[in-house]
Short mmCIF file of N, CA, C and O in Angstrom, two decimals:
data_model
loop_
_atom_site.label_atom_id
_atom_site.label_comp_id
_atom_site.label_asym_id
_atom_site.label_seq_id
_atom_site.Cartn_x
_atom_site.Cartn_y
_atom_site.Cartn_z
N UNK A 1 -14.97 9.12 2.25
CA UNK A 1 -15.63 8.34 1.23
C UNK A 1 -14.89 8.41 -0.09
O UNK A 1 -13.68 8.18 -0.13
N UNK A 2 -15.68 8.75 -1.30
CA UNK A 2 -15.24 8.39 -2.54
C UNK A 2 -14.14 9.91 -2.74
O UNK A 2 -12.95 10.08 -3.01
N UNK A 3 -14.84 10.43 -2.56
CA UNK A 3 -13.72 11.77 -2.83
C UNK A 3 -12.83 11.93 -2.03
O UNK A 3 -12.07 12.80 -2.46
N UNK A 4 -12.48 11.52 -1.00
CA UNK A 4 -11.11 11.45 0.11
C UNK A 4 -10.14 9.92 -0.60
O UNK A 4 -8.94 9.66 -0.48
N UNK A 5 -10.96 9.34 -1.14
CA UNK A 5 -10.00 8.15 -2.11
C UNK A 5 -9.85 9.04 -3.38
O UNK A 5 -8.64 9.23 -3.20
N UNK A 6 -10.04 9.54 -4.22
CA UNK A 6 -9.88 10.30 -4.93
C UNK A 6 -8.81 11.50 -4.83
O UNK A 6 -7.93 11.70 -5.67
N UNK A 7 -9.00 12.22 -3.77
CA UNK A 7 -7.69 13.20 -3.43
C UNK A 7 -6.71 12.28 -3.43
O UNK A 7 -5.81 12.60 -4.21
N UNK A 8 -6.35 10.43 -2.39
CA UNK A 8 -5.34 10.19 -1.97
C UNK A 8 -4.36 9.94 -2.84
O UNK A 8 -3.20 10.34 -2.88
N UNK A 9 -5.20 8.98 -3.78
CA UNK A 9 -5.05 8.52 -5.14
C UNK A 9 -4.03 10.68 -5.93
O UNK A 9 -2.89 11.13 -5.81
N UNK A 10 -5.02 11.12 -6.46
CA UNK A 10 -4.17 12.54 -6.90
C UNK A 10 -3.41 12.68 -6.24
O UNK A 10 -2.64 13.27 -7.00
N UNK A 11 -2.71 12.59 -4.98
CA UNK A 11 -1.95 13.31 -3.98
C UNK A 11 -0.53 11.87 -3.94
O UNK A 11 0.59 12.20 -3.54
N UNK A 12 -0.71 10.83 -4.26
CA UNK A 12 0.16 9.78 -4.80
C UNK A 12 0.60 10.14 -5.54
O UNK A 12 1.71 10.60 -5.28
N UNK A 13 0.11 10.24 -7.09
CA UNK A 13 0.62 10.27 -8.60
C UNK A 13 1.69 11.97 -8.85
O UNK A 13 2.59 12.35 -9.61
N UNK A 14 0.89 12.56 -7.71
CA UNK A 14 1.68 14.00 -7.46
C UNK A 14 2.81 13.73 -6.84
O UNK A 14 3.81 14.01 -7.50
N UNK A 15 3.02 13.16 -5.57
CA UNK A 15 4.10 12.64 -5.41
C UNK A 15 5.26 11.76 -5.73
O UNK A 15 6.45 11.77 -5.40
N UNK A 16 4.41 10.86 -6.62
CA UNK A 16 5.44 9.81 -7.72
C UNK A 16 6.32 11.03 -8.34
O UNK A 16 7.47 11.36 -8.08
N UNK A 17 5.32 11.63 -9.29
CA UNK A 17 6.33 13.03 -9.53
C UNK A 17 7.10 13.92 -9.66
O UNK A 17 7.54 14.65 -10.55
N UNK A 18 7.25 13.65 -8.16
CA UNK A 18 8.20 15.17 -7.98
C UNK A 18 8.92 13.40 -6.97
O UNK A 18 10.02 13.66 -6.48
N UNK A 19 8.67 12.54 -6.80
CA UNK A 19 9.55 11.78 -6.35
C UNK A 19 9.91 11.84 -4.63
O UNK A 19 11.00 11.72 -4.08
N UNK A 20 8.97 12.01 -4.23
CA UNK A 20 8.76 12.22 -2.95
C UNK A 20 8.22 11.31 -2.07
O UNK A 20 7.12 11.52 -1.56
N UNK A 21 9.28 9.71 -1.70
CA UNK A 21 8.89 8.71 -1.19
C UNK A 21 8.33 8.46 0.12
O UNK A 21 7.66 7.45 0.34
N UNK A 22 8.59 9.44 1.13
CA UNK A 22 8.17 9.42 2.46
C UNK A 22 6.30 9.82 2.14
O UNK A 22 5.28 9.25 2.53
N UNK A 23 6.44 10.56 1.61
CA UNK A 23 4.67 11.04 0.86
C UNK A 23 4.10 10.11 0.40
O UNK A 23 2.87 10.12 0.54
N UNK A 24 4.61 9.20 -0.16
CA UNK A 24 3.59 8.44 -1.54
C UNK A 24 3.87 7.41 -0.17
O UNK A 24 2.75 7.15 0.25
N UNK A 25 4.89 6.74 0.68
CA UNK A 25 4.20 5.87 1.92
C UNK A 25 3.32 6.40 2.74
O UNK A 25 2.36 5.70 3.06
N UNK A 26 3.41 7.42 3.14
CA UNK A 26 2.55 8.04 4.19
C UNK A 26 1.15 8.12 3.36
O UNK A 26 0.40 8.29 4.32
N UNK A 27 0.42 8.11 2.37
CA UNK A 27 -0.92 8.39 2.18
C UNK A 27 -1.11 6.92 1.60
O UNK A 27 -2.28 6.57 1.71
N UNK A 28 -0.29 5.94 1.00
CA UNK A 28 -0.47 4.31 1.17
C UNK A 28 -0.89 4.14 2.49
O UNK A 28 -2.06 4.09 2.89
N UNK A 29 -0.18 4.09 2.95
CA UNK A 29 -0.65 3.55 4.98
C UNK A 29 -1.89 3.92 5.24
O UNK A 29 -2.65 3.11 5.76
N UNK A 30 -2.46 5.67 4.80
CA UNK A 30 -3.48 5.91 5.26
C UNK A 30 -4.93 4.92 4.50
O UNK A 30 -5.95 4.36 4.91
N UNK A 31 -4.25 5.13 3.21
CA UNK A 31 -5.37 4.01 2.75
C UNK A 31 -5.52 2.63 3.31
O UNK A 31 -6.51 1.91 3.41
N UNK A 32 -4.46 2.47 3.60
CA UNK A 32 -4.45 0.84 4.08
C UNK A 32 -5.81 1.20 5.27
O UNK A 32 -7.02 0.97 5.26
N UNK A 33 -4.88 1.84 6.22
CA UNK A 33 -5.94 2.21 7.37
C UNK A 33 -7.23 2.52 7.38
O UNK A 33 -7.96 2.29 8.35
N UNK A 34 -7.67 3.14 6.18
CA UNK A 34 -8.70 3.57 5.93
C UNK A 34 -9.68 2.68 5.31
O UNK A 34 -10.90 2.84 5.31
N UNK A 35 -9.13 1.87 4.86
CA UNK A 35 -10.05 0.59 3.95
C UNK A 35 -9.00 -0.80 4.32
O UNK A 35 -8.15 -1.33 3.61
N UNK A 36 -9.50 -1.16 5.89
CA UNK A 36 -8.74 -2.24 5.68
C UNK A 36 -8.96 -3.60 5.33
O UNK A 36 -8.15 -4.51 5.51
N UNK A 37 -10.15 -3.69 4.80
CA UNK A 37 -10.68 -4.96 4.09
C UNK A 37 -10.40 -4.58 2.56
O UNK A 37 -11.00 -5.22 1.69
N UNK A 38 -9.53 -3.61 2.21
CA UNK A 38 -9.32 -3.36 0.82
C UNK A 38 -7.57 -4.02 0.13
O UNK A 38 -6.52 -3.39 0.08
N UNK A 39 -7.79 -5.17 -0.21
CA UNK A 39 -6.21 -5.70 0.16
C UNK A 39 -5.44 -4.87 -1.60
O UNK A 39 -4.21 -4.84 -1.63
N UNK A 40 -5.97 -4.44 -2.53
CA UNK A 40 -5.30 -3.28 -3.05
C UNK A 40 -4.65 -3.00 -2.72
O UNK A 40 -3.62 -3.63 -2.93
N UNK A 41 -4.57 -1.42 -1.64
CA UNK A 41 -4.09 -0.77 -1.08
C UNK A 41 -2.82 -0.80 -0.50
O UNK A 41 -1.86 -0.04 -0.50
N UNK A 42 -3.27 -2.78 0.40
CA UNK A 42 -1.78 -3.03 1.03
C UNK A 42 -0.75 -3.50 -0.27
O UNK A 42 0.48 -3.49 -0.23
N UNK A 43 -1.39 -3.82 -1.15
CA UNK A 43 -0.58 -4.28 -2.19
C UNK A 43 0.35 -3.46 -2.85
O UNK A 43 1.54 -3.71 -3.05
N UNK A 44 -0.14 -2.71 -3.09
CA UNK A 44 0.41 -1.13 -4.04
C UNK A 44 1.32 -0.78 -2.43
O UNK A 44 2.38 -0.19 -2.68
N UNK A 45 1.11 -1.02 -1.00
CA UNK A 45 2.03 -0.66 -0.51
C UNK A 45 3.13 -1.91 -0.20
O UNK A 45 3.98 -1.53 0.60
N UNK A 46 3.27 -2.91 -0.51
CA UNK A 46 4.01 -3.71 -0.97
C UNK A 46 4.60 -3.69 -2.04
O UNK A 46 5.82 -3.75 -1.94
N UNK A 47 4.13 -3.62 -3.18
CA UNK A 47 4.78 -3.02 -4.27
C UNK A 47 5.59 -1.74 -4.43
O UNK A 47 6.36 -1.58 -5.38
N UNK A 48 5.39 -0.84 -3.46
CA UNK A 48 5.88 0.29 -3.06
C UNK A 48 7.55 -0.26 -2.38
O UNK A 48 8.62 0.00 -2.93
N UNK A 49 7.42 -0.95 -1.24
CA UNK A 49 8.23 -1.65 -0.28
C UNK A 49 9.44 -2.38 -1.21
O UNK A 49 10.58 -2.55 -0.79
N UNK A 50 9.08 -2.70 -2.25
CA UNK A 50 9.84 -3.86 -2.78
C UNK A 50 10.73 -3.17 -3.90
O UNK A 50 11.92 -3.45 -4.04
N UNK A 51 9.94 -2.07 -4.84
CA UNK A 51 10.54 -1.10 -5.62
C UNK A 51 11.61 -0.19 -5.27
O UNK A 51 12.31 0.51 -6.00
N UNK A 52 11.61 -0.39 -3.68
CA UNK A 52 12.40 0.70 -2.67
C UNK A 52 13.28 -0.10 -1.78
O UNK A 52 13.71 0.23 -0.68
N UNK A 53 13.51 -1.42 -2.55
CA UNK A 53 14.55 -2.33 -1.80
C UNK A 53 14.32 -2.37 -0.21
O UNK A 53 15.12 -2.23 0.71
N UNK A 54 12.88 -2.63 -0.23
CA UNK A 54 12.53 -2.89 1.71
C UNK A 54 11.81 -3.96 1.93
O UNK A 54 10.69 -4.04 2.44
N UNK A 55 12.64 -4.99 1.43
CA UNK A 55 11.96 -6.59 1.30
C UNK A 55 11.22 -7.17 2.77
O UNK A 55 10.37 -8.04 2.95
N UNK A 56 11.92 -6.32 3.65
CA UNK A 56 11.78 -6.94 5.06
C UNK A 56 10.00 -6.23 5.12
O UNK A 56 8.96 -6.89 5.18
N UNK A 57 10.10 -5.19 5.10
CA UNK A 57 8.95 -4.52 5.65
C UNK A 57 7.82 -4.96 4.45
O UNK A 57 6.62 -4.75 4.64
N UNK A 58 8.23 -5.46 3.49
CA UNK A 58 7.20 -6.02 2.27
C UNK A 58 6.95 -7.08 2.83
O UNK A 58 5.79 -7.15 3.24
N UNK A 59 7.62 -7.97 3.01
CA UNK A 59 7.83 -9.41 3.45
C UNK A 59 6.44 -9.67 5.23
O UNK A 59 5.63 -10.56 5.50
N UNK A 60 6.86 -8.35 5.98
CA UNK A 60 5.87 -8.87 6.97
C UNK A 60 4.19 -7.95 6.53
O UNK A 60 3.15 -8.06 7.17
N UNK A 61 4.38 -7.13 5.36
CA UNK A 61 2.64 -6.63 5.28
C UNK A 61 2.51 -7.78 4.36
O UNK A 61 1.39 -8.20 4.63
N UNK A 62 2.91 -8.40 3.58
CA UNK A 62 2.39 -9.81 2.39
C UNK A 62 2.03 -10.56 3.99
O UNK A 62 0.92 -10.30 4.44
N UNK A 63 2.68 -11.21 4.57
CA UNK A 63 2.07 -12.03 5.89
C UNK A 63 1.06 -11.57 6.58
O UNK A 63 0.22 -12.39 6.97
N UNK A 64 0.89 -10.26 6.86
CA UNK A 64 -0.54 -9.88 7.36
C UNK A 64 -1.30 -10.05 6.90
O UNK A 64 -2.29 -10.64 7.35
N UNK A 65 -1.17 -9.58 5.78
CA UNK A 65 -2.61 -9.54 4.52
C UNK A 65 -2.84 -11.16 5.15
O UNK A 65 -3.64 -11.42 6.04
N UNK A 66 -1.99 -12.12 4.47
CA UNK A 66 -2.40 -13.91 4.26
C UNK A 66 -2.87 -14.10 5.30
O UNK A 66 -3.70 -15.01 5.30
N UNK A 67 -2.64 -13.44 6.54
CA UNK A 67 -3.05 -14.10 8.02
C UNK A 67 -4.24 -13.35 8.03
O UNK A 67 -5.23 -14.01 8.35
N UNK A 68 -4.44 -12.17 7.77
CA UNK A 68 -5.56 -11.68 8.33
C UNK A 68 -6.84 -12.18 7.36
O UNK A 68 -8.00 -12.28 7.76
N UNK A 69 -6.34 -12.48 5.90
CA UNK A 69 -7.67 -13.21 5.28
C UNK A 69 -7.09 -14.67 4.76
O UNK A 69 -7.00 -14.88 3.55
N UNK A 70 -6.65 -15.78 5.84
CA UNK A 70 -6.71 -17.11 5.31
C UNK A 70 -7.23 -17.78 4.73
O UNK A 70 -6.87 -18.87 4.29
N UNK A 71 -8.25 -17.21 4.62
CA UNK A 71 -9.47 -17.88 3.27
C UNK A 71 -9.12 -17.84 1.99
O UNK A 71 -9.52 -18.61 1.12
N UNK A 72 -8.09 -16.59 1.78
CA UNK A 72 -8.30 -15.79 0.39
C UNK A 72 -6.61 -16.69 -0.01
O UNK A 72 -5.47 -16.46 0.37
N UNK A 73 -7.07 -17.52 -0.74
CA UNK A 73 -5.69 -18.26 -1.25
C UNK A 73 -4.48 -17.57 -2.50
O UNK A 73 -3.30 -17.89 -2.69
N UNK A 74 -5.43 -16.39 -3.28
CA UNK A 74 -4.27 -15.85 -3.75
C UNK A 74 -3.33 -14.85 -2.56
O UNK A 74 -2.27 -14.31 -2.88
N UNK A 75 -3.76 -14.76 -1.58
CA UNK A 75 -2.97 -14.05 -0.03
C UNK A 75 -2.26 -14.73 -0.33
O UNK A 75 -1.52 -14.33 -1.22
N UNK A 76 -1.98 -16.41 0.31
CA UNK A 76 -0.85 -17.26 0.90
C UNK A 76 0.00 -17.38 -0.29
O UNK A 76 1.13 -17.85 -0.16
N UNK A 77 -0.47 -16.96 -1.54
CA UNK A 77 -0.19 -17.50 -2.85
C UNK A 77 1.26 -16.48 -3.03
O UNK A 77 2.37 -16.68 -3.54
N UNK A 78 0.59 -15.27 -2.32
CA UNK A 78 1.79 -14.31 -2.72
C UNK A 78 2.68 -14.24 -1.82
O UNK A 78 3.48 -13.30 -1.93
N UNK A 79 2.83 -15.12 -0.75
CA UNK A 79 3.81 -15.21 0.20
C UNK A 79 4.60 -15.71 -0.14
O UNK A 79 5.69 -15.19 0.08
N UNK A 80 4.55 -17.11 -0.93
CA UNK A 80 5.15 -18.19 -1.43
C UNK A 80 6.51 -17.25 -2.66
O UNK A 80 7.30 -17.91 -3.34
#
């Protein structure tokens, strides 16, 4: 719940930190996983992807997100 988003969140900004990129993806993902109607999450791990010159792997979670909520037009918006 709220306090396991709360550690993940602390346990990120700790890792920005000390600069420890395999960490700060690995507890992104879990959030993703953990809230996956929370398109945040995948965002900040797209934004993650793209800061770290991994356009490819940014490039197909931006397409999930848009596919998995086609309704939501700022999705397709950010594909473009």
């Amino acid at each position: 719940g709220q306090d396991e988003l709360g550690v993940a969140i602390l346990k990120i900004r700790i890792y920005e930190a000390q600069k420890d990129l395999p960490a700060i993806e690995n507890e992104l993902k879990k959030l993703v996983e953990l809230y996956p109607k929370e398109t945040g999450f995948k965002q900040e791990l797209v934004k993650f992807y793209l800061s770290n010159k991994r356009p490819a792997e940014a490039e197909a979670l931006v397409r999930s997100i848009s596919s998995a909520d086609a309704d939501n037009a700022a999705a397709g918006l950010d594909v473009v």
